[in-house]
Coordinates of C-alpha atoms in Angstrom, one line a residue:
Chain E
M1 CA 26.0 3.2 32.0
S2 CA 23.7 6.0 32.5
D3 CA 26.1 8.4 30.2
G4 CA 25.8 5.3 28.0
L5 CA 22.5 5.5 28.0
M6 CA 21.9 9.1 27.4
N7 CA 24.8 8.8 24.2
R8 CA 22.7 6.3 22.5
R9 CA 19.7 8.5 22.9
E10 CA 21.2 11.1 21.8
F11 CA 22.6 9.3 18.9
I12 CA 19.2 7.5 18.4
K13 CA 17.9 10.5 17.7
R14 CA 20.0 12.3 15.4
S15 CA 20.5 9.3 12.7
F16 CA 16.7 9.8 12.9
L17 CA 16.9 13.5 12.4
S18 CA 19.6 13.5 9.7
G19 CA 17.8 10.5 7.8
A20 CA 14.8 12.2 8.0
T21 CA 16.4 15.1 6.7
A22 CA 18.3 13.4 4.0
A23 CA 14.8 11.2 3.3
L24 CA 13.0 14.8 2.7
V25 CA 16.3 16.2 0.4
L26 CA 16.3 12.9 -1.3
S27 CA 12.6 12.3 -2.1
G28 CA 12.7 16.2 -3.7
L29 CA 15.8 15.5 -5.8
N30 CA 15.6 11.3 -7.1
G31 CA 12.4 10.4 -5.7
W32 CA 11.2 7.7 -2.8
E33 CA 13.5 5.3 -3.7
D34 CA 16.2 7.6 -2.5
A35 CA 14.3 8.4 0.7
E36 CA 13.6 5.3 1.9
A37 CA 17.4 4.4 1.9
A38 CA 18.1 7.6 3.3
T39 CA 15.8 6.6 6.2
L40 CA 18.1 5.1 9.4
Q41 CA 16.7 1.4 10.0
V42 CA 16.2 0.3 13.4
G43 CA 16.8 -3.4 15.0
S44 CA 16.7 -4.6 18.4
L45 CA 19.0 -7.6 19.9
I46 CA 18.0 -10.0 22.6
D47 CA 20.6 -11.4 24.6
L48 CA 19.3 -15.1 25.9
T49 CA 22.4 -15.3 28.0
R50 CA 21.2 -12.3 30.2
C51 CA 18.0 -12.2 30.3
D52 CA 16.6 -14.1 33.6
G53 CA 12.8 -13.5 33.4
C54 CA 13.0 -10.8 36.3
E55 CA 12.3 -14.5 38.2
Y56 CA 11.8 -12.1 41.2
R57 CA 9.1 -10.0 39.7
K58 CA 6.3 -10.6 39.4
I59 CA 5.4 -9.2 36.1
P60 CA 9.1 -8.9 34.4
A61 CA 10.1 -5.7 33.9
C62 CA 9.8 -5.6 29.8
V63 CA 6.8 -7.3 30.2
E64 CA 5.0 -4.3 32.4
A65 CA 6.7 -1.1 30.9
C66 CA 5.6 -2.6 27.3
R67 CA 2.1 -2.7 28.7
E68 CA 2.3 0.7 30.5
A69 CA 3.7 3.0 27.4
N70 CA 1.4 1.3 24.9
K71 CA -2.0 1.0 27.4
R72 CA -3.8 4.2 25.0
Y73 CA -3.4 2.5 22.1
F74 CA -5.6 -1.3 24.1
P75 CA -8.3 -2.0 22.9
N76 CA -11.8 -0.3 24.6
P77 CA -14.7 -2.4 23.3
R78 CA -17.9 -1.7 24.3
K79 CA -19.9 -5.3 25.7
E80 CA -23.4 -4.9 23.4
D81 CA -20.5 -5.1 20.5
L82 CA -19.3 -8.4 21.3
K83 CA -21.1 -10.5 18.8
P84 CA -20.4 -13.6 17.0
Y85 CA -18.7 -13.9 13.9
W86 CA -21.5 -15.0 12.4
P87 CA -22.4 -18.1 11.5
Q88 CA -19.3 -19.1 13.7
K89 CA -20.8 -18.7 17.5
N90 CA -17.4 -17.8 18.9
Y91 CA -15.2 -14.5 19.1
E92 CA -12.0 -13.1 20.7
D93 CA -12.1 -11.0 23.3
W94 CA -9.6 -10.0 25.9
S95 CA -11.3 -7.1 27.1
T96 CA -11.9 -9.4 30.3
K97 CA -8.5 -11.4 30.4
Q98 CA -6.4 -7.8 30.3
N99 CA -4.6 -9.2 33.8
I100 CA -2.6 -11.4 31.5
T101 CA 0.7 -11.6 31.4
N102 CA 2.0 -14.4 30.2
R103 CA 1.1 -14.7 26.4
L104 CA 0.3 -12.6 23.9
T105 CA -3.1 -10.9 23.5
P106 CA -4.5 -8.1 22.5
Y107 CA -3.4 -5.7 25.8
N108 CA -0.1 -7.9 26.0
W109 CA 1.8 -7.2 23.5
T110 CA 5.7 -9.1 25.1
F111 CA 6.1 -11.7 27.5
V112 CA 9.1 -14.1 28.3
Q113 CA 9.0 -18.0 28.2
K114 CA 10.4 -20.2 30.2
V115 CA 11.5 -23.2 28.9
E116 CA 14.7 -26.1 29.9
V117 CA 16.5 -26.6 27.3
E118 CA 18.4 -29.9 26.6
H119 CA 22.0 -29.3 25.3
K120 CA 25.1 -31.8 25.5
G121 CA 23.6 -33.2 27.9
N122 CA 23.1 -30.4 30.2
K123 CA 20.2 -28.7 31.1
T124 CA 19.8 -25.3 31.3
V125 CA 16.5 -22.7 31.9
V126 CA 16.1 -20.2 29.0
Y127 CA 14.1 -17.0 29.2
I128 CA 12.7 -15.6 25.6
P129 CA 11.5 -12.3 25.5
R130 CA 8.6 -13.1 23.3
R131 CA 7.2 -10.3 20.2
C132 CA 7.0 -8.7 16.9
M133 CA 10.3 -9.8 14.9
H134 CA 9.3 -6.5 12.6
C135 CA 10.4 -8.7 9.6
D136 CA 12.1 -7.4 6.5
N137 CA 9.2 -8.4 4.2
P138 CA 6.1 -8.9 6.4
P139 CA 3.6 -11.6 4.7
C140 CA 1.3 -10.2 7.6
A141 CA 1.6 -6.5 5.8
K142 CA 2.2 -7.6 2.3
L143 CA -1.4 -9.5 2.0
C144 CA -3.1 -7.7 4.3
P145 CA -6.1 -7.7 2.2
F146 CA -6.9 -3.9 3.3
S147 CA -3.7 -2.7 3.6
A148 CA -3.9 -2.0 7.2
Q149 CA -0.2 -3.0 8.1
E150 CA 2.8 -1.1 7.1
K151 CA 6.7 -1.7 6.6
K152 CA 7.7 1.9 8.2
P153 CA 11.3 3.0 6.3
E154 CA 12.6 2.9 9.9
G155 CA 11.7 -1.3 9.8
P156 CA 8.7 -1.7 12.2
V157 CA 5.3 -3.1 11.1
I158 CA 2.5 -1.0 12.0
I159 CA -1.3 -2.1 12.4
D160 CA -3.8 0.6 11.7
P161 CA -6.5 -0.2 14.1
E162 CA -8.4 2.4 12.0
I163 CA -8.1 0.4 8.8
C164 CA -8.2 -3.7 10.3
F165 CA -10.9 -5.4 9.8
G166 CA -9.5 -8.2 12.0
G167 CA -9.5 -11.1 9.0
A168 CA -6.8 -12.1 11.0
K169 CA -4.6 -13.1 8.0
C170 CA -2.2 -11.7 9.3
R171 CA -1.4 -13.8 12.3
E172 CA -1.7 -17.6 10.2
V173 CA 0.8 -16.2 7.3
C174 CA 3.2 -15.1 10.5
P175 CA 5.6 -17.8 11.3
W176 CA 5.1 -16.9 15.0
H177 CA 1.5 -16.1 14.9
I178 CA 2.2 -12.9 16.9
P179 CA -0.5 -10.5 15.9
Q180 CA -3.6 -10.9 18.5
R181 CA -7.6 -10.2 17.5
Q182 CA -9.7 -7.7 19.9
A183 CA -13.4 -8.1 18.8
G184 CA -15.7 -5.3 19.4
V185 CA -13.4 -2.6 18.2
G186 CA -12.7 -1.7 14.4
P187 CA -14.2 -0.1 11.2
Y188 CA -15.9 -3.7 10.9
L189 CA -18.7 -2.1 13.3
K190 CA -19.4 0.6 10.7
F191 CA -20.3 -2.0 7.8
A192 CA -21.7 -5.4 8.7
P193 CA -20.7 -5.8 11.5
K194 CA -22.4 -9.8 12.1
F195 CA -21.5 -10.9 8.5
A196 CA -18.4 -9.3 7.9
G197 CA -15.0 -8.4 10.0
G198 CA -13.8 -9.1 13.2
G199 CA -11.9 -6.6 15.1
V200 CA -8.8 -5.5 15.3
M201 CA -5.2 -7.0 15.5
Y202 CA -2.6 -5.6 18.4
K203 CA 1.4 -6.6 18.3
C204 CA 4.1 -4.9 19.1
T205 CA 5.1 -1.4 16.9
L206 CA 9.1 -1.3 18.2
C207 CA 7.6 1.3 20.6
Y208 CA 7.3 3.4 16.8
D209 CA 6.0 6.7 18.6
R210 CA 8.4 6.8 21.2
I211 CA 11.9 6.0 18.5
L212 CA 10.3 8.6 16.5
Q213 CA 11.0 11.2 19.6
G214 CA 14.6 9.4 20.2
K215 CA 13.9 7.2 23.1
L216 CA 13.7 4.1 23.6
P217 CA 11.5 1.4 23.1
A218 CA 10.4 0.9 26.6
C219 CA 11.1 -3.6 26.7
V220 CA 14.6 -1.9 26.3
E221 CA 14.3 0.9 28.4
A222 CA 13.5 -1.1 31.6
C223 CA 14.9 -4.2 31.4
P224 CA 17.3 -4.3 34.4
R225 CA 20.1 -6.6 33.0
Q226 CA 20.4 -4.9 29.4
A227 CA 19.5 -8.0 27.5
I228 CA 17.2 -6.1 25.0
S229 CA 19.5 -3.8 22.7
F230 CA 18.4 -1.4 20.8
G231 CA 19.4 1.2 17.9
P232 CA 20.3 1.2 14.0
K233 CA 19.7 -2.1 12.4
E234 CA 23.3 -3.2 11.2
E235 CA 25.2 -1.8 14.4
M236 CA 22.8 -4.8 16.4
R237 CA 23.5 -7.6 13.6
R238 CA 27.3 -6.7 14.1
E239 CA 26.9 -6.3 18.0
A240 CA 24.3 -9.8 17.4
H241 CA 27.8 -11.5 16.0
R242 CA 30.7 -10.1 17.9
R243 CA 28.4 -11.3 21.0
A244 CA 27.9 -15.3 19.6
G245 CA 31.6 -15.5 18.9
A246 CA 32.4 -14.2 21.6
I247 CA 30.6 -17.0 23.7
G248 CA 30.5 -19.2 20.9
G249 CA 26.4 -18.8 20.4
Y250 CA 24.0 -18.8 17.9
I251 CA 21.5 -16.5 16.4
Y252 CA 18.0 -16.1 15.6
G253 CA 15.8 -13.9 13.5
E254 CA 18.5 -13.1 10.9
K255 CA 17.5 -15.7 8.3
E256 CA 14.1 -16.5 9.6
N257 CA 10.9 -15.6 7.7
G258 CA 13.7 -14.1 4.6
G259 CA 15.2 -12.0 7.7
T260 CA 13.9 -9.6 10.4
S261 CA 14.6 -6.7 12.5
T262 CA 15.3 -8.6 15.7
F263 CA 18.3 -10.7 16.2
Y264 CA 18.2 -13.4 19.8
V265 CA 21.7 -14.4 20.4
S266 CA 21.9 -17.8 22.5
A267 CA 24.6 -20.0 23.9
V268 CA 22.1 -22.9 23.1
P269 CA 21.2 -23.7 19.8
F270 CA 18.0 -22.4 18.5
E271 CA 16.8 -25.9 17.1
A272 CA 17.6 -27.5 20.9
I273 CA 15.2 -24.3 21.9
H274 CA 12.7 -24.5 19.2
R275 CA 12.5 -28.6 19.9
A276 CA 11.6 -28.2 24.2
L277 CA 9.1 -25.3 23.7
V278 CA 7.2 -27.6 21.3
A279 CA 7.7 -30.3 23.3
A280 CA 6.2 -28.0 26.5
G281 CA 3.4 -27.1 24.2
Q282 CA 4.6 -23.5 24.6
Q283 CA 3.5 -20.9 21.7
P284 CA 5.3 -19.6 19.6
A285 CA 7.8 -21.7 18.7
M286 CA 11.4 -20.6 17.2
P287 CA 11.7 -22.9 14.2
V288 CA 14.7 -22.0 12.5
G289 CA 15.5 -21.2 9.1
V290 CA 11.6 -20.8 8.8
P291 CA 10.6 -20.0 5.6
N292 CA 8.7 -16.5 4.6
F293 CA 5.4 -17.5 3.4
L294 CA 5.4 -14.9 0.2
D295 CA 9.1 -17.2 -1.3
T296 CA 7.2 -19.7 -3.8
P297 CA 4.6 -17.0 -4.6
N298 CA 7.5 -14.9 -5.8
G299 CA 8.8 -17.0 -7.7
I300 CA 5.5 -17.2 -9.5
G301 CA 5.2 -13.7 -9.5
Q302 CA 8.3 -13.6 -11.7
A303 CA 5.6 -15.6 -14.4
V304 CA 3.1 -12.4 -13.7
L305 CA 5.3 -10.0 -14.3
L306 CA 6.7 -11.9 -17.8
A307 CA 3.2 -12.9 -19.1
P308 CA 3.2 -10.0 -20.9
V309 CA 5.8 -10.3 -23.1
A310 CA 4.4 -13.9 -23.6
G311 CA 1.4 -12.8 -24.8
L312 CA 2.6 -9.9 -26.6
L313 CA 4.6 -12.7 -28.4
A314 CA 2.1 -15.4 -29.2
A315 CA -0.4 -13.0 -31.0
G316 CA 2.5 -12.0 -33.1
V317 CA 2.7 -15.8 -34.3
A318 CA -0.6 -15.9 -34.2
V319 CA -0.6 -13.0 -36.8
Y320 CA 1.7 -14.2 -38.7
K321 CA 0.2 -18.0 -39.1
G322 CA -2.8 -16.3 -40.0
M323 CA -1.6 -14.3 -42.6
K324 CA 0.7 -16.9 -44.2
Y325 CA -2.2 -19.2 -44.0
K326 CA -4.1 -15.9 -46.0
E327 CA -1.6 -16.3 -48.4
M328 CA -1.2 -20.1 -49.1
K329 CA -5.5 -20.1 -49.6
G330 CA -4.9 -17.4 -52.4
G331 CA -5.3 -14.1 -50.0
E332 CA -8.7 -15.3 -48.9
Chain R
M1 CA -19.8 -18.9 -44.4
S2 CA -20.6 -22.7 -45.4
G3 CA -23.6 -25.5 -44.6
G4 CA -26.3 -22.4 -43.3
K5 CA -23.6 -21.5 -40.9
V6 CA -21.3 -18.6 -40.5
K7 CA -18.2 -18.8 -38.7
R8 CA -18.0 -15.9 -36.2
H9 CA -14.8 -16.6 -33.9
S10 CA -11.7 -17.3 -34.6
G11 CA -9.8 -20.3 -32.2
I12 CA -7.4 -17.6 -31.3
V13 CA -10.7 -15.6 -29.9
R14 CA -11.5 -18.5 -28.4
F15 CA -9.0 -19.6 -27.4
I16 CA -8.6 -16.1 -25.3
H17 CA -12.2 -16.1 -24.0
C18 CA -11.9 -19.7 -22.7
S19 CA -8.3 -18.6 -21.1
V20 CA -10.0 -15.3 -19.6
A21 CA -13.5 -17.1 -18.3
I22 CA -11.0 -20.1 -16.2
S23 CA -8.8 -17.7 -15.2
T24 CA -11.0 -15.5 -13.7
F25 CA -13.0 -17.4 -12.5
L26 CA -10.3 -19.4 -10.7
L27 CA -8.6 -15.2 -9.8
I28 CA -12.2 -14.8 -7.9
F29 CA -12.4 -18.0 -6.0
S30 CA -9.0 -18.0 -4.6
G31 CA -9.3 -13.6 -4.1
L32 CA -12.3 -14.4 -2.0
G33 CA -10.3 -17.0 -0.1
Q34 CA -7.2 -14.6 1.0
L35 CA -9.7 -12.0 2.1
P36 CA -10.2 -14.0 4.2
L37 CA -14.0 -15.6 4.1
Y38 CA -13.8 -19.5 3.4
K39 CA -13.2 -20.9 7.3
R40 CA -15.5 -18.2 8.8
Y41 CA -18.3 -19.5 6.4
M42 CA -17.3 -22.5 6.8
V43 CA -16.7 -23.4 2.6
D44 CA -13.3 -25.5 4.0
Q45 CA -16.3 -28.2 5.0
L46 CA -17.5 -28.5 1.7
P47 CA -16.7 -32.0 0.4
G48 CA -13.3 -31.6 -1.6
L49 CA -12.9 -28.2 -0.7
S50 CA -10.9 -28.2 2.5
W51 CA -8.1 -26.7 1.0
A52 CA -10.8 -23.3 0.0
S53 CA -9.1 -22.2 3.5
N54 CA -5.8 -22.2 3.4
F55 CA -4.1 -18.9 2.1
Y56 CA -0.3 -20.7 0.7
I57 CA -2.9 -22.7 -1.2
T58 CA -4.6 -20.0 -2.9
L59 CA -1.9 -17.2 -3.1
L60 CA -0.4 -20.1 -5.4
I61 CA -3.4 -20.3 -7.3
H62 CA -4.2 -16.5 -7.6
Y63 CA -0.5 -15.4 -8.8
V64 CA -0.9 -19.0 -11.6
A65 CA -4.6 -17.4 -12.5
A66 CA -2.9 -14.5 -12.3
A67 CA -0.5 -14.9 -15.1
W68 CA -2.9 -16.9 -17.3
L69 CA -5.0 -14.3 -17.4
V70 CA -2.6 -11.3 -18.1
F71 CA -0.7 -13.1 -20.9
A72 CA -4.4 -13.7 -22.4
S73 CA -5.4 -10.2 -22.1
I74 CA -2.4 -9.0 -23.3
M75 CA -2.9 -11.5 -26.6
H76 CA -6.3 -10.1 -27.0
V77 CA -5.1 -6.2 -27.5
V78 CA -2.3 -7.3 -29.3
Y79 CA -3.6 -9.8 -31.4
H80 CA -6.7 -7.8 -32.8
A81 CA -4.6 -4.8 -32.9
L82 CA -2.3 -5.9 -35.3
R83 CA -5.3 -7.6 -37.7
K84 CA -6.8 -4.2 -37.1
E85 CA -9.8 -5.6 -35.8
F86 CA -11.6 -3.0 -33.8
D87 CA -15.3 -3.7 -34.3
L88 CA -15.9 -4.3 -30.5
L89 CA -14.8 -0.8 -29.0
P90 CA -18.2 1.5 -28.4
R91 CA -18.5 4.1 -31.2
R92 CA -21.0 7.2 -31.0
G93 CA -24.7 6.8 -30.3
D94 CA -24.1 3.4 -28.5
L95 CA -25.6 4.4 -25.3
K96 CA -28.6 5.7 -27.4
E97 CA -29.1 2.8 -29.6
S98 CA -28.1 0.1 -26.8
W99 CA -31.5 1.0 -25.1
V100 CA -33.5 0.6 -27.9
V101 CA -31.8 -2.8 -28.7
I102 CA -32.7 -3.2 -25.1
K103 CA -36.3 -2.7 -25.6
A104 CA -36.7 -4.7 -28.1
M105 CA -35.3 -7.5 -27.2
F106 CA -38.6 -7.2 -24.4
G107 CA -41.0 -6.9 -27.4
R108 CA -40.9 -3.3 -27.7
G109 CA -40.2 -2.1 -31.2
K110 CA -37.6 -3.3 -33.9
E111 CA -34.0 -3.3 -33.4
P112 CA -31.5 -1.2 -35.6
P113 CA -29.3 -3.2 -37.9
A114 CA -26.1 -4.3 -35.7
D115 CA -22.5 -5.4 -37.0
K116 CA -20.6 -7.9 -35.6
Y117 CA -21.3 -6.4 -32.4
L118 CA -24.7 -5.0 -30.7
P119 CA -24.3 -2.1 -29.6
E120 CA -24.5 -2.8 -25.9
Q121 CA -22.0 -5.7 -26.4
R122 CA -19.7 -3.1 -27.3
L123 CA -20.1 -0.6 -24.5
A124 CA -20.1 -3.9 -22.0
Y125 CA -16.4 -5.2 -24.1
A126 CA -15.5 -1.5 -22.5
Y127 CA -16.9 -1.7 -19.6
M128 CA -15.0 -5.4 -19.2
A129 CA -11.9 -4.0 -20.3
F130 CA -11.6 -1.1 -18.2
S131 CA -12.7 -3.4 -14.4
F132 CA -9.8 -6.1 -16.4
F133 CA -7.5 -3.1 -16.9
L134 CA -7.9 -2.3 -13.0
V135 CA -7.4 -5.2 -11.4
I136 CA -4.2 -6.3 -13.5
I137 CA -2.2 -3.2 -13.3
T138 CA -3.3 -3.2 -9.5
G139 CA -2.7 -6.8 -9.5
F140 CA 0.9 -5.8 -11.0
I141 CA 1.4 -3.6 -8.1
K142 CA 0.3 -5.3 -5.2
V143 CA 2.6 -8.7 -6.5
L144 CA 5.9 -6.1 -7.0
K145 CA 5.7 -5.2 -3.4
N146 CA 5.6 -8.5 -2.8
F147 CA 9.2 -9.1 -3.4
P148 CA 12.3 -8.3 -1.0
S149 CA 14.0 -6.5 -3.0
I150 CA 11.5 -3.7 -3.9
A151 CA 10.2 -1.5 -1.2
L152 CA 7.1 0.2 -2.8
P153 CA 6.0 3.4 -0.3
Y154 CA 3.0 2.3 1.4
P155 CA -0.1 4.2 0.0
V156 CA 1.3 3.2 -3.3
W157 CA 0.1 -0.2 -1.6
Q158 CA -2.4 1.2 -0.7
W159 CA -3.9 2.5 -3.2
A160 CA -3.3 -0.4 -5.7
T161 CA -4.6 -2.3 -2.6
N162 CA -8.3 -0.8 -2.2
L163 CA -8.5 0.1 -5.7
H164 CA -7.9 -4.3 -6.4
N165 CA -11.1 -4.5 -4.4
V166 CA -12.8 -2.0 -6.2
G167 CA -12.0 -3.6 -9.5
T168 CA -12.4 -6.8 -8.3
V169 CA -16.3 -5.6 -7.6
L170 CA -16.6 -4.2 -10.8
V171 CA -15.4 -7.3 -12.9
I172 CA -18.0 -9.2 -10.7
L173 CA -20.9 -7.3 -11.7
G174 CA -19.6 -7.3 -15.4
I175 CA -19.5 -11.1 -15.1
L176 CA -22.9 -11.4 -13.3
A177 CA -24.0 -9.2 -16.3
H178 CA -22.7 -10.9 -19.0
L179 CA -24.5 -14.3 -17.9
A180 CA -27.7 -12.2 -17.2
A181 CA -27.2 -11.2 -20.2
F182 CA -28.0 -14.9 -21.7
A183 CA -31.1 -15.2 -20.4
L184 CA -32.7 -13.4 -23.4
K185 CA -33.8 -15.6 -26.0
P186 CA -31.8 -13.7 -28.8
N187 CA -28.6 -14.2 -26.9
R188 CA -28.8 -17.7 -26.5
P189 CA -27.2 -18.8 -29.6
L190 CA -23.7 -16.8 -29.1
I191 CA -23.4 -19.3 -26.0
L192 CA -22.8 -21.9 -28.4
S193 CA -20.8 -19.4 -31.4
M194 CA -18.2 -19.7 -28.7
I195 CA -17.8 -22.8 -28.5
T196 CA -17.9 -24.3 -31.5
G197 CA -17.1 -20.7 -33.7
Y198 CA -19.8 -20.4 -35.4
V199 CA -24.2 -18.9 -35.6
S200 CA -26.6 -19.4 -37.9
E201 CA -26.6 -18.4 -41.0
E202 CA -30.6 -17.2 -40.3
Y203 CA -29.1 -15.8 -37.1
A204 CA -26.2 -13.5 -38.7
R205 CA -29.0 -12.5 -41.0
H206 CA -31.5 -11.4 -39.0
R207 CA -29.2 -10.3 -35.6
H208 CA -26.4 -8.7 -37.8
P209 CA -27.4 -7.8 -41.0
L210 CA -25.0 -5.2 -40.9
W211 CA -22.3 -8.0 -40.9
Y212 CA -23.8 -10.6 -42.7
E213 CA -23.8 -8.1 -45.4
R214 CA -20.4 -7.3 -45.3
I215 CA -19.1 -10.8 -45.3
S216 CA -21.2 -12.0 -47.5
K217 CA -20.3 -9.3 -50.5
K218 CA -16.3 -11.1 -49.9
R219 CA -18.1 -14.4 -50.3
D220 CA -19.3 -13.2 -53.9
E221 CA -16.1 -11.3 -54.6
R222 CA -14.3 -14.4 -54.5
K223 CA -16.8 -16.5 -56.3
A224 CA -16.3 -14.1 -58.7
L225 CA -13.1 -14.4 -58.6
G226 CA -13.3 -17.9 -58.7
G227 CA -11.8 -19.1 -54.9

C-alpha cells in the first residue's frame, strides 16, 4: 500500500506539473480556453461500503485530519466584532463551538453521518463522509454577488476570505447547504458591519494547497480503510463505475447538481439513503438527481443572448414601416 | 403639429422608453434581492412580497427583465441610427450651456435657445447610455459564465461582477437624478409627453425654439406643397 500511495502521489504531482506546463505553453499560443482544457481535473471517490465512520475513534480519522490540515485557515474573530446582523437580532458564531465534529461548521469542513437504511427488507448502517462536492457548474461560485468563490481549473471550488462578505447566498443555492458562516471576520468589518455583510463562509477546499504540492487531501491520506480515493477526475469516475458494477451498487454525485467532482459508491440505493437521512432529520440529505439551481435561468439566458438580434430586427421593421407610411402620405 | 400640440415622441420611442423603465425597475429590484438583502431587511415580510427573498424567483425575474432591457436598448440604438436621428448625442459646449440652463431654471438669467433636447438632457443621455452599456456588457459576461459549457477565466468573472455592481450604482444614481429633474416645474410637461407623445405648442416654442422653428418650417413647406 505504501508503494501504491507513493506511486499515486508521484502520479498526481507529475500530472499537475505537466498540466500546468501545458497550460502555460498553450495560454501563450491559443489562449485561456486551451490552457483550462489542458489543466488536469481532479476528483474523489467515496466508497460507502468501506467507510465504518471510525466508530472505534472519538473523531473519525478523516475529520480529525481535515481539522488539523486546515486549522490555519479557520476564522479567529474578536469578541467585540461579534454583533447581530441589524435589524436582525442574531449572528452566526461558531468560535465558541469549535469542538463540534458531527456537523459542518466554519471549523469543521467534513463530518461523517451515520444512518440506518432499510433496503429490500434488510437494515444496514451506512456511514457517509460529507463535505463540499466541488460541482462542475457550482451555483455557489457562479451566483456569489462579489465573485468571492472560484472554480479552480483543477476542479476544487474555493472561497476567498478576503472578498467574501458572508451573505450566505452560496449556502442557500447549494443543494446540500454546505458553506458555513462565521460572523466577526472578513472584509465586511471594514465597510458598514452593522448594515451589510455577515462574516465569511467556510467549506472544504479539497485541500487545494496540498494537492498543488502533489500531496493528497488530508481526509484521503488519513482514512484507515481507503474509503476515500483521490486522483484524476475521469479515473475516479471510471473507478466508481467499476466498483458499483462489481458490487451491484449505486453512484451519487455524477449527475447531481449537473455533475460534481465527488463520486459516492454505495451498495444500497441513494434514494433509500436520502429517505433515511430525511426521516432521521439529518442534514445534508442526498436528494438523487437534484437539479442545478442554474438550469432554468440558463434556459432564459439563451433568450438574453438572442435579445440583441430581436432588437435589431424590431428596429429594422419599425424603420421600414415608417418609410412605407411616409411614402403613402406622399413623402410627408 | 395639431391643435396647439406638437408631437415630441413617436409610439416607438415611447414603447422603448417604457420598456427600459419597467425592465430596469425589475432588474434593480431583483438584483438587490440577489445581493442578498430582502431576508435580512425583512422585505419578504411585507404583504405580497414573501417571494422577494427567494433567490430562484428573483434570478428568473432578473434574466427575463435583462432580455427585455437588451432588446429595447438595441432597438433604440439601431432605430435611431437607421433614421439618422442623433439629437440626443452630446455636442460641443453642452457642459457650459447646461450650467446656464440650470441657473435659468432657478430664475437666474435666461435660458439659451434649445434644440429638441436641452444640453443637460444630452449629457444625461450620455451618462445613462454609458451606465447601461456597462451593466449590459458585464451582464452578458455574467450570463455566459453561468452556462455549464462555457469556462470563462475567473478574473473575467470577477471584473464583470465588480463592474456590474458599479454600473448598477451608476444607473440608480442616474434614475434618481432623472426623476429629481421633475421636481423643477419647467421640466414637468415632459412627464405627460412621454405618455401621450405630445407637448403643447407653447412649451415647444418657449423651451425648444430651435426645434420648434425647424418643425414649423417643415410644416410651412408641406402646406406650400399642398400637403
